[in-house]
Each structure stands twice: as structure tokens, then as C-alpha cells.
Short mmCIF file of C-alpha atoms and ligand atoms in Angstrom, two decimals:
data_model
loop_
_atom_site.label_atom_id
_atom_site.label_comp_id
_atom_site.label_asym_id
_atom_site.label_seq_id
_atom_site.Cartn_x
_atom_site.Cartn_y
_atom_site.Cartn_z
CA MET A 1 -6.28 -23.54 8.44
CA ILE A 2 -2.53 -23.40 8.90
CA GLU A 3 -1.04 -22.20 12.17
CA ALA A 4 1.52 -19.46 11.48
CA LYS A 5 4.01 -21.07 13.85
CA ASP A 6 3.85 -24.44 12.03
CA PHE A 7 4.36 -22.79 8.65
CA PHE A 8 7.22 -20.70 10.00
CA ALA A 9 8.85 -23.82 11.54
CA LEU A 10 8.80 -25.56 8.14
CA LEU A 11 10.60 -22.61 6.54
CA GLN A 12 13.09 -22.42 9.40
CA LYS A 13 13.86 -26.13 9.03
CA GLN A 14 14.89 -25.35 5.45
CA GLY A 15 17.29 -22.65 6.69
CA THR A 16 15.20 -19.56 5.82
CA ASP A 17 15.77 -16.83 8.40
CA PHE A 18 15.29 -13.65 6.37
CA PHE A 19 11.93 -12.21 5.37
CA ALA A 20 11.18 -9.09 3.33
CA GLY A 21 7.91 -7.85 1.91
CA VAL A 22 5.00 -5.46 1.84
CA PRO A 23 2.05 -6.60 3.94
CA ASP A 24 -1.29 -7.90 2.77
CA SER A 25 -4.45 -8.57 4.75
CA LEU A 26 -4.41 -12.24 3.66
CA LEU A 27 -0.91 -12.60 5.10
CA LYS A 28 -1.66 -10.61 8.27
CA ASN A 29 -1.39 -13.58 10.65
CA ILE A 30 1.86 -14.99 9.30
CA CYS A 31 3.38 -11.45 9.13
CA ALA A 32 2.42 -10.81 12.75
CA TYR A 33 4.00 -14.10 13.81
CA ILE A 34 7.24 -13.29 11.95
CA THR A 35 7.31 -9.82 13.57
CA ASP A 36 6.95 -11.35 17.04
CA THR A 37 9.51 -14.07 16.37
CA LEU A 38 12.42 -12.49 14.52
CA PRO A 39 14.63 -9.49 15.31
CA PRO A 40 13.89 -6.46 13.09
CA GLU A 41 16.98 -6.97 10.91
CA GLN A 42 15.66 -10.38 9.80
CA HIS A 43 12.18 -9.15 8.92
CA ILE A 44 12.10 -6.04 6.81
CA ILE A 45 9.00 -4.31 5.52
CA SER A 46 10.26 -2.66 2.35
CA ALA A 47 9.14 0.48 0.58
CA ASN A 48 7.74 -1.64 -2.26
CA GLU A 49 7.73 -5.25 -3.37
CA GLY A 50 10.44 -4.73 -6.01
CA ASN A 51 12.69 -3.48 -3.23
CA SER A 52 11.88 -6.64 -1.25
CA VAL A 53 13.10 -8.82 -4.13
CA ALA A 54 16.32 -6.80 -4.37
CA LEU A 55 16.84 -6.83 -0.61
CA ALA A 56 16.32 -10.59 -0.45
CA THR A 57 18.75 -10.96 -3.36
CA GLY A 58 21.38 -9.05 -1.37
CA HIS A 59 20.76 -11.34 1.59
CA TYR A 60 21.17 -14.42 -0.59
CA LEU A 61 24.39 -13.06 -2.13
CA ALA A 62 25.80 -12.44 1.33
CA THR A 63 24.74 -15.71 2.97
CA GLY A 64 23.80 -18.32 0.37
CA LYS A 65 20.57 -18.87 2.38
CA PHE A 66 17.14 -18.84 0.76
CA PRO A 67 15.12 -15.76 1.77
CA LEU A 68 11.35 -15.33 1.61
CA VAL A 69 9.60 -12.38 -0.06
CA TYR A 70 5.93 -11.81 0.75
CA MET A 71 3.40 -9.59 -0.95
CA GLN A 72 -0.21 -9.09 -1.99
CA ASN A 73 -0.73 -10.16 -5.63
CA SER A 74 -1.15 -6.41 -6.44
CA GLY A 75 2.54 -6.15 -5.59
CA LEU A 76 3.53 -8.65 -8.30
CA GLY A 77 3.60 -5.73 -10.74
CA ASN A 78 6.23 -4.00 -8.64
CA THR A 79 8.37 -7.15 -8.70
CA ILE A 80 8.24 -8.01 -12.40
CA ASN A 81 11.35 -6.05 -13.29
CA PRO A 82 13.64 -7.38 -10.51
CA LEU A 83 12.20 -10.89 -10.86
CA LEU A 84 12.80 -11.01 -14.63
CA SER A 85 15.97 -8.96 -14.93
CA LEU A 86 17.74 -9.78 -11.66
CA ALA A 87 16.54 -13.02 -10.05
CA ASP A 88 15.63 -14.76 -13.33
CA LYS A 89 17.39 -18.00 -14.24
CA ASP A 90 18.86 -16.38 -17.37
CA VAL A 91 20.35 -13.48 -15.40
CA TYR A 92 21.68 -13.97 -11.82
CA SER A 93 19.47 -16.94 -11.00
CA ILE A 94 18.50 -16.14 -7.42
CA PRO A 95 16.56 -18.72 -5.37
CA LEU A 96 13.73 -16.95 -3.54
CA VAL A 97 10.55 -18.16 -1.90
CA LEU A 98 7.67 -15.88 -2.93
CA LEU A 99 4.61 -15.88 -0.67
CA ILE A 100 1.74 -14.18 -2.51
CA GLY A 101 -1.66 -13.25 -1.04
CA TRP A 102 -4.33 -14.07 -3.65
CA ARG A 103 -6.86 -11.24 -3.55
CA GLY A 104 -9.56 -11.48 -6.20
CA GLN A 105 -9.33 -15.25 -6.47
CA PRO A 106 -11.94 -16.24 -9.08
CA GLY A 107 -15.18 -17.29 -7.40
CA ILE A 108 -14.48 -15.36 -4.18
CA HIS A 109 -16.16 -11.96 -3.85
CA ASP A 110 -13.69 -9.06 -3.84
CA GLU A 111 -13.41 -5.38 -4.78
CA PRO A 112 -13.07 -4.25 -8.45
CA GLN A 113 -9.36 -3.42 -8.15
CA HIS A 114 -8.62 -7.06 -7.31
CA LEU A 115 -10.62 -8.78 -10.05
CA SER A 116 -8.23 -8.78 -13.04
CA GLN A 117 -5.24 -9.07 -10.75
CA GLY A 118 -6.83 -12.12 -9.10
CA ARG A 119 -7.84 -13.77 -12.37
CA LEU A 120 -4.38 -13.21 -13.85
CA THR A 121 -2.20 -14.08 -10.85
CA LEU A 122 -1.53 -17.69 -11.82
CA PRO A 123 -1.27 -16.97 -15.59
CA LEU A 124 1.14 -14.13 -14.77
CA LEU A 125 3.39 -16.49 -12.80
CA GLU A 126 3.18 -19.00 -15.67
CA THR A 127 4.15 -16.30 -18.18
CA MET A 128 7.05 -15.28 -15.95
CA GLU A 129 8.09 -18.97 -15.86
CA ILE A 130 7.95 -18.98 -12.08
CA PRO A 131 6.72 -22.35 -10.79
CA PHE A 132 4.09 -22.12 -8.06
CA GLU A 133 1.72 -24.03 -5.84
CA VAL A 134 -1.48 -22.79 -4.23
CA LEU A 135 -0.91 -23.30 -0.52
CA GLY A 136 -2.96 -26.20 0.86
CA GLU A 137 -5.26 -26.16 3.82
CA ASP A 138 -3.59 -28.54 6.24
CA ILE A 139 -0.05 -28.61 7.44
CA LYS A 140 0.72 -32.12 6.13
CA GLU A 141 -0.15 -31.00 2.61
CA VAL A 142 1.85 -27.78 3.13
CA GLU A 143 4.86 -29.78 4.32
CA GLY A 144 5.00 -31.56 0.97
CA GLN A 145 4.64 -28.25 -0.87
CA ILE A 146 7.51 -26.71 1.10
CA GLN A 147 9.68 -29.70 0.28
CA ARG A 148 8.92 -29.33 -3.43
CA CYS A 149 9.53 -25.57 -3.23
CA TYR A 150 12.98 -25.92 -1.66
CA ALA A 151 13.89 -28.84 -3.94
CA HIS A 152 13.21 -26.44 -6.82
CA LEU A 153 15.29 -23.66 -5.23
CA LYS A 154 18.25 -26.02 -4.75
CA LYS A 155 18.06 -27.62 -8.18
CA ASN A 156 17.17 -24.60 -10.33
CA GLN A 157 18.48 -21.68 -8.26
CA SER A 158 15.47 -19.54 -9.17
CA PRO A 159 12.26 -18.25 -7.52
CA PHE A 160 9.30 -20.45 -6.54
CA ALA A 161 5.92 -19.02 -5.50
CA LEU A 162 3.42 -20.15 -2.87
CA VAL A 163 0.04 -18.55 -3.56
CA VAL A 164 -2.11 -18.01 -0.46
CA LYS A 165 -5.92 -18.13 -0.59
CA LYS A 166 -8.13 -16.13 1.77
CA ASP A 167 -8.33 -17.50 5.35
CA SER A 168 -5.45 -19.94 4.81
CA PHE A 169 -3.72 -18.92 8.04
CA ALA A 170 -5.33 -19.29 11.47
CA PRO A 171 -5.76 -16.03 13.43
CA TYR A 172 -2.67 -14.80 15.26
CA THR A 173 -2.64 -11.62 17.33
CA LEU A 174 0.49 -9.50 17.25
CA LYS A 175 2.10 -9.24 20.68
CA THR A 176 4.63 -6.54 19.76
CA LYS A 177 2.70 -3.38 20.64
CA THR A 178 3.28 0.16 19.45
CA VAL A 179 1.94 3.24 21.17
CA ASP A 180 -0.05 5.82 19.21
CA GLN A 181 0.86 9.39 20.15
CA ALA A 182 -1.34 11.23 17.67
CA PRO A 183 -4.59 12.82 18.87
CA LEU A 184 -6.62 12.30 15.68
CA MET A 185 -7.82 9.18 13.89
CA ARG A 186 -7.52 9.19 10.08
CA GLU A 187 -11.27 9.59 9.57
CA GLN A 188 -11.44 12.56 11.97
CA ALA A 189 -8.49 14.23 10.24
CA LEU A 190 -10.05 13.57 6.81
CA GLU A 191 -13.30 15.14 7.96
CA VAL A 192 -11.47 18.30 9.00
CA VAL A 193 -9.61 18.42 5.67
CA LEU A 194 -12.75 17.88 3.58
CA GLY A 195 -14.55 20.53 5.64
CA GLN A 196 -11.87 23.06 4.66
CA LEU A 197 -12.10 22.54 0.92
CA GLY A 198 -13.76 24.93 -1.50
CA LYS A 199 -16.46 24.06 -4.01
CA ASP A 200 -14.04 23.73 -6.95
CA ASP A 201 -11.28 21.83 -5.15
CA ILE A 202 -10.36 18.43 -6.57
CA VAL A 203 -9.41 15.47 -4.37
CA VAL A 204 -7.31 12.41 -5.19
CA SER A 205 -7.24 9.91 -2.33
CA THR A 206 -4.95 6.96 -1.71
CA THR A 207 -5.44 3.19 -1.60
CA GLY A 208 -7.02 1.50 1.40
CA MET A 209 -9.27 2.79 4.13
CA ALA A 210 -8.60 6.48 3.42
CA SER A 211 -10.60 6.30 0.17
CA ARG A 212 -13.38 4.32 1.85
CA GLU A 213 -13.55 6.97 4.57
CA VAL A 214 -13.62 9.82 2.03
CA TYR A 215 -16.54 8.08 0.30
CA GLU A 216 -18.48 7.68 3.54
CA LEU A 217 -17.67 11.18 4.77
CA ARG A 218 -19.14 12.69 1.58
CA GLU A 219 -22.38 10.79 2.31
CA LYS A 220 -22.31 11.96 5.93
CA MET A 221 -21.77 15.56 4.77
CA GLY A 222 -24.67 15.20 2.33
CA GLN A 223 -22.37 15.76 -0.65
CA GLY A 224 -21.86 13.91 -3.93
CA HIS A 225 -18.77 11.92 -4.91
CA GLU A 226 -17.85 13.91 -8.02
CA LYS A 227 -14.96 15.78 -6.37
CA ASP A 228 -13.05 12.66 -5.39
CA PHE A 229 -10.89 10.31 -7.40
CA LEU A 230 -10.49 7.23 -5.24
CA THR A 231 -7.22 5.48 -6.08
CA VAL A 232 -8.63 2.12 -4.99
CA GLY A 233 -5.72 0.12 -6.45
CA SER A 234 -2.36 1.27 -7.76
CA MET A 235 -0.93 1.93 -4.30
CA GLY A 236 1.60 4.76 -4.19
CA HIS A 237 0.45 6.44 -7.40
CA ALA A 238 -2.17 8.90 -6.10
CA LEU A 239 0.31 11.78 -6.09
CA GLN A 240 1.14 11.43 -9.79
CA ILE A 241 -2.57 11.22 -10.69
CA ALA A 242 -3.04 14.46 -8.74
CA LEU A 243 -0.03 16.01 -10.48
CA GLY A 244 -1.38 15.09 -13.91
CA ILE A 245 -4.63 16.87 -13.05
CA ALA A 246 -2.96 19.86 -11.37
CA LEU A 247 -0.85 20.57 -14.46
CA GLU A 248 -3.98 20.84 -16.63
CA GLN A 249 -6.34 22.57 -14.18
CA ARG A 250 -4.09 25.35 -12.93
CA GLU A 251 -6.99 27.46 -11.62
CA ARG A 252 -8.20 24.68 -9.35
CA ARG A 253 -6.65 23.41 -6.16
CA VAL A 254 -5.81 19.70 -6.30
CA ILE A 255 -5.48 17.91 -2.98
CA CYS A 256 -3.77 14.54 -2.77
CA LEU A 257 -4.73 12.58 0.35
CA ASP A 258 -1.87 10.13 0.77
CA GLY A 259 -0.84 7.48 3.31
CA ASP A 260 2.68 7.13 4.69
CA GLY A 261 3.04 3.58 3.33
CA ALA A 262 1.82 4.66 -0.10
CA ALA A 263 3.95 7.83 -0.15
CA ILE A 264 7.05 5.80 0.77
CA MET A 265 6.23 3.10 -1.80
CA HIS A 266 6.86 5.50 -4.71
CA MET A 267 8.52 8.40 -2.95
CA GLY A 268 10.50 9.35 -6.05
CA GLY A 269 7.33 11.01 -7.34
CA MET A 270 7.76 13.78 -4.76
CA SER A 271 10.87 14.95 -6.61
CA THR A 272 8.82 15.27 -9.82
CA VAL A 273 6.26 17.40 -7.97
CA GLY A 274 9.02 19.50 -6.38
CA SER A 275 10.70 20.06 -9.75
CA LEU A 276 7.53 20.98 -11.66
CA LYS A 277 6.24 23.14 -8.77
CA PRO A 278 2.52 23.23 -9.55
CA LYS A 279 1.26 26.09 -7.38
CA ASN A 280 -2.14 24.46 -7.02
CA LEU A 281 -1.08 21.07 -5.65
CA VAL A 282 -1.46 20.19 -1.97
CA HIS A 283 0.02 16.88 -0.89
CA ILE A 284 -1.23 15.64 2.49
CA VAL A 285 0.28 12.56 4.10
CA PHE A 286 -1.73 10.97 6.93
CA ASN A 287 1.08 9.39 8.89
CA ASN A 288 0.23 6.55 11.28
CA GLY A 289 3.57 4.81 10.76
CA ALA A 290 1.64 1.79 9.58
CA HIS A 291 0.02 -0.09 6.73
CA ASP A 292 -3.18 0.33 8.68
CA SER A 293 -5.53 -0.86 5.93
CA VAL A 294 -4.03 -4.36 5.79
CA GLY A 295 -3.37 -5.04 9.47
CA GLY A 296 -1.32 -2.17 10.92
CA GLN A 297 2.15 -3.53 10.13
CA PRO A 298 4.81 -0.83 10.63
CA THR A 299 6.19 1.46 7.94
CA VAL A 300 9.23 3.65 8.50
CA GLY A 301 6.86 6.65 8.40
CA LEU A 302 7.56 7.70 11.96
CA ASN A 303 11.36 7.37 11.58
CA ILE A 304 11.70 9.81 8.71
CA ASP A 305 11.07 13.53 8.39
CA PHE A 306 8.54 13.88 5.56
CA GLY A 307 8.63 17.69 5.76
CA SER A 308 12.41 17.80 5.17
CA ILE A 309 12.06 15.37 2.26
CA ALA A 310 9.34 17.54 0.72
CA ARG A 311 11.39 20.73 1.20
CA ALA A 312 14.52 19.13 -0.22
CA SER A 313 12.45 17.88 -3.18
CA GLY A 314 11.38 21.44 -4.00
CA TYR A 315 7.92 21.83 -2.41
CA GLU A 316 7.35 25.50 -1.57
CA LYS A 317 5.76 25.13 1.86
CA THR A 318 5.57 22.35 4.42
CA PHE A 319 3.48 22.00 7.57
CA LYS A 320 3.02 19.44 10.30
CA ALA A 321 -0.55 19.50 11.58
CA ASN A 322 -1.24 17.54 14.76
CA THR A 323 -4.70 18.86 15.63
CA ALA A 324 -7.87 19.93 13.86
CA ASN A 325 -6.84 23.50 14.50
CA ASP A 326 -3.42 22.95 12.93
CA ILE A 327 -5.06 21.40 9.87
CA GLU A 328 -7.37 24.39 9.47
CA MET A 329 -4.43 26.75 9.80
CA ALA A 330 -2.35 24.80 7.29
CA LEU A 331 -5.06 24.50 4.68
CA GLY A 332 -6.22 28.05 5.15
CA LYS A 333 -9.78 29.07 4.54
CA ALA A 334 -10.63 27.30 1.31
CA ASN A 335 -12.83 30.14 0.13
CA LYS A 336 -9.80 32.44 -0.01
CA GLY A 337 -8.55 30.30 -2.88
CA PHE A 338 -5.16 28.81 -3.46
CA GLU A 339 -3.38 32.05 -4.28
CA ASN A 340 -2.43 31.99 -0.59
CA PHE A 341 -0.80 28.66 -1.05
CA ASP A 342 2.20 29.19 -3.24
CA GLY A 343 2.36 25.47 -3.82
CA PRO A 344 3.26 22.79 -4.02
CA VAL A 345 2.34 22.53 -0.37
CA PHE A 346 3.10 19.53 1.78
CA ILE A 347 1.17 18.77 4.98
CA GLU A 348 2.00 15.88 7.28
CA ILE A 349 -0.83 14.91 9.61
CA PRO A 350 0.25 12.44 12.31
CA ILE A 351 -2.71 10.14 13.04
CA ALA A 352 -3.47 7.21 15.32
CA LYS A 353 -3.90 3.74 13.84
CA GLY A 354 -7.29 2.12 13.46
CA ALA A 355 -10.64 2.61 11.80
CA ARG A 356 -14.32 2.14 12.45
CA LYS A 357 -15.36 -1.53 12.48
CA ASP A 358 -18.42 -0.75 10.35
CA LEU A 359 -16.54 1.16 7.63
CA GLY A 360 -18.23 0.43 4.30
CA ARG A 361 -16.96 0.32 0.74
CA PRO A 362 -17.84 2.57 -2.21
CA LYS A 363 -21.24 1.64 -3.58
CA SER A 364 -20.68 3.10 -7.04
CA SER A 365 -18.32 1.46 -9.52
CA PRO A 366 -14.89 2.96 -10.36
CA LYS A 367 -16.12 3.67 -13.92
CA ASP A 368 -19.21 5.55 -12.69
CA ASN A 369 -17.02 7.47 -10.26
CA LYS A 370 -14.60 8.31 -13.10
CA ALA A 371 -17.39 9.69 -15.30
CA LEU A 372 -18.71 11.94 -12.51
CA PHE A 373 -15.20 13.04 -11.58
CA MET A 374 -14.20 13.89 -15.16
CA SER A 375 -17.20 16.12 -15.68
CA PHE A 376 -16.47 17.87 -12.37
CA VAL A 377 -12.76 18.34 -13.20
CA GLN A 378 -13.39 19.51 -16.76
CA LYS A 379 -16.24 21.92 -16.00
CA LYS A 380 -15.49 25.63 -16.39
CA VAL A 381 -15.14 27.51 -13.09
CA GLU A 382 -16.13 31.17 -12.69
C1 TPP B 401 1.40 -2.63 -4.78
C2 TPP B 401 0.54 -2.93 -3.59
N1 TPP B 401 1.08 -3.52 -2.51
C3 TPP B 401 0.33 -3.79 -1.41
C4 TPP B 401 -1.00 -3.46 -1.40
C5 TPP B 401 -1.89 -3.79 -0.20
N2 TPP B 401 -2.22 -2.59 0.54
C6 TPP B 401 -3.41 -1.92 0.38
S1 TPP B 401 -3.56 -0.60 1.36
C7 TPP B 401 -2.05 -0.89 2.05
C8 TPP B 401 -1.53 -0.06 3.19
C9 TPP B 401 -1.40 1.38 2.87
O1 TPP B 401 -0.72 1.99 3.93
P1 TPP B 401 -0.71 3.57 4.08
O2 TPP B 401 -0.49 4.21 2.78
O3 TPP B 401 0.23 3.93 5.17
O4 TPP B 401 -2.20 3.91 4.50
P2 TPP B 401 -3.05 3.41 5.77
O5 TPP B 401 -3.59 2.07 5.41
O6 TPP B 401 -2.13 3.38 6.97
O7 TPP B 401 -4.11 4.44 5.89
C10 TPP B 401 -1.43 -2.01 1.49
C11 TPP B 401 -0.08 -2.54 1.87
C12 TPP B 401 -1.54 -2.84 -2.56
N3 TPP B 401 -2.82 -2.47 -2.64
N4 TPP B 401 -0.74 -2.59 -3.61
#
């Protein structure tokens, strides 16, 4: 395993002092070390990975120094446009180090949303003509790889990727602590929300632990899984999936259970919701100011006013619900129906970071879940 501090020292020796990215569980230890070591203006967690590439490009233009962009391989999709139409050698030719967490590496067990992404990570880099190396397991080997990476940056003035396998970095515990003010944990808040929903209400939940908790809560409540679309991958897109459903099922309430990191990742979608104004859409953001599902790295969720953004985007009503009681008030009694709602409605629920250690994963496959969900969504309601 590689010690985060040794890896960081190798990058620093090459002059890299600016890091931007979106966190990944495989990069948790190196991210935590960077957070503890650099001032906030030299380590920026961006809204999405494409933004990280653009931000790092700005840094390079201003300093001539080689920045590093980190991401989970799921985030490669978000970077394809800026990598190929901005940083590419045939456009502005920007030298960037890309550090990519390799979820779904062939041969290593992982969840369905990581399988194709994992299998295609290296071919995708090849197709994008981005040279890469899979990060080695000891620091001597890594030293050689870093030298080859920076030699490429200097000679070709274009990106080079280091692909990181599971457990490559030795454990490192973040020393920079944040204090949670919120009374509820995400799972407790989700339980209150689910308890308020009516029998015909449709749920679309976001990527990460929220969907796993929804799945387990349904089991705990003795209910089926047909009401829930779990957006297991495709982070940041749950709201548009919910919107697509809400526009077709106008008599049914559609509830999007979003995370702050995911909502910020593709926040532009809120303006589409606000402009179309589906009366039956309820957008709930569980705001812990963190990418809790991949290690608790901070988002800007607690620095911004989600309610004001929703109002300015055209949502009809916004609430901030700190307690179970507030959530019940905001959602109203589900059996009264959504005519009380005058949507789109936005509810921010501040929550504390963290989850149960024994949280499981969905036992049914995404395709089975889809089939159940589609028959639930398309059934006639009285
Ligand atoms: C495009 C993309 N980038 C990164 C990830 C890795 N990832 C999965 S869940 C998650 C954090 C989500 O944070 P938030 O929406 O705030 O929800 P929380 O985990 O705090 O409940 C991240 C970064 C991903 N799945 N997809």
C-alpha cells in the first residue's frame, strides 16, 4: 500500500500544488491527506468532475504549474467534454494529472452500476488518447510512474492519467473535523419522509447511501420496493428522472430524495423543474454538507441557501425541515393528496453525517427493480 504522504510528496516535488476533484471512496485516504495538508484555496472539491478539469485548466493558465484532478471513474463521463474540447492536444493542450479511482475493476466484486464503467475505464482512456498507468503497489514503483507522468506532461503538454485500484492507499484518518449541528441522521429523516407518503406516491432516490437506506427501510416497514426508483449510478440526475415521471403521471405525487452533493453536481436541472412547474413534484435535499457516501468530504451545501435557489428557479413552495415534526408539517398528510402542495415543492432537510455500519445493499437487480417500478408507475389509480 502507498502512504498518502509519500504519494503527495512525489507530486509536490514535481511542483504540483493545486488539486481539484470530486471524491471517491477509493481515493478517500489521499483526499483526506490533501485536505489536512493544503489550504482550502489549493484543494477544491468541485460541483462535478468536468468543473474540476476546467478549474485546473484555469490554474494552469494562471501559473504554468501542473494541477491534479481526481475523480471516481464514474466521473470520467462528466470530464469527456472538457478533456476532449478544452484540454486536448489538438485544442488548448493543457497538461493535467488525472487521478482516477477504478471502481468495478474486472475481477473485483462491485455493484452493478460500476461494472461497465470499470470494464471500460482503460479502453475509454485509450479511445480518448489519454496515456495512463495503473498505480503500482509500492512507492518505488510509483516514483517511476510519477516520473513518466510528468515527463509526458512536459513533453506533450496534455493530460496523463493514473488509475487507482481498490486499497492502493494506506488508511489515513482526516484530522480536520467538522461539527454536525443537525438533529437527524439521513436514515431517520428518510424514515419520517417515507412514513408520510401515500399509497400511490412515487419515489426517486439519489446515488449512494440514501438509496441503500430507502431499500432497507422498505424491508423494515414490511413494504415492497415497487414505489422506489433507486438512482444507483448517474449521480446528480435523480431530479430529472423524477421530472420525466412527474410530467407523465400528473395525478401522482413524485418525490425526489436528493443529496446536497448530487443536487449541486447538476444544479442546472432545478431551473428546468422551476420553469416547467409540475405541481406534483416534491424535491427533497438531505443536506449534510458532505459527500457522506464516499468518505464525508465537504460539499458547499452548508454555505449556500438551497431554498433561495429553488425559489429563484421557480419552485412554488420551499421549506426547511430540521426535525421529524417539521418534515411532517412540510410534507403534509400524504392521504390528503398533493392538491395541497401547489408544486413544485422544495424541502431542505439538514442532516448529520454518517450511517449505520451494517447498512446493506439492494438484493434485487436494477433491472428487476425497474420492472416492478414501471408496473407501479403505469398502473391506473382510482
Ligand atoms: C459522477 C460521479 N462522481 C462521483 C461519484 C461517487 N459518489 C457516489 S455517492 C457520492 C456522494 C454523494 O453525496 P451527496 O449527494 O451529498 O449524498 P450523501 O452521500 O451525503 O448522502 C459520490 C461522490 C459518482 N457516483 N458519480
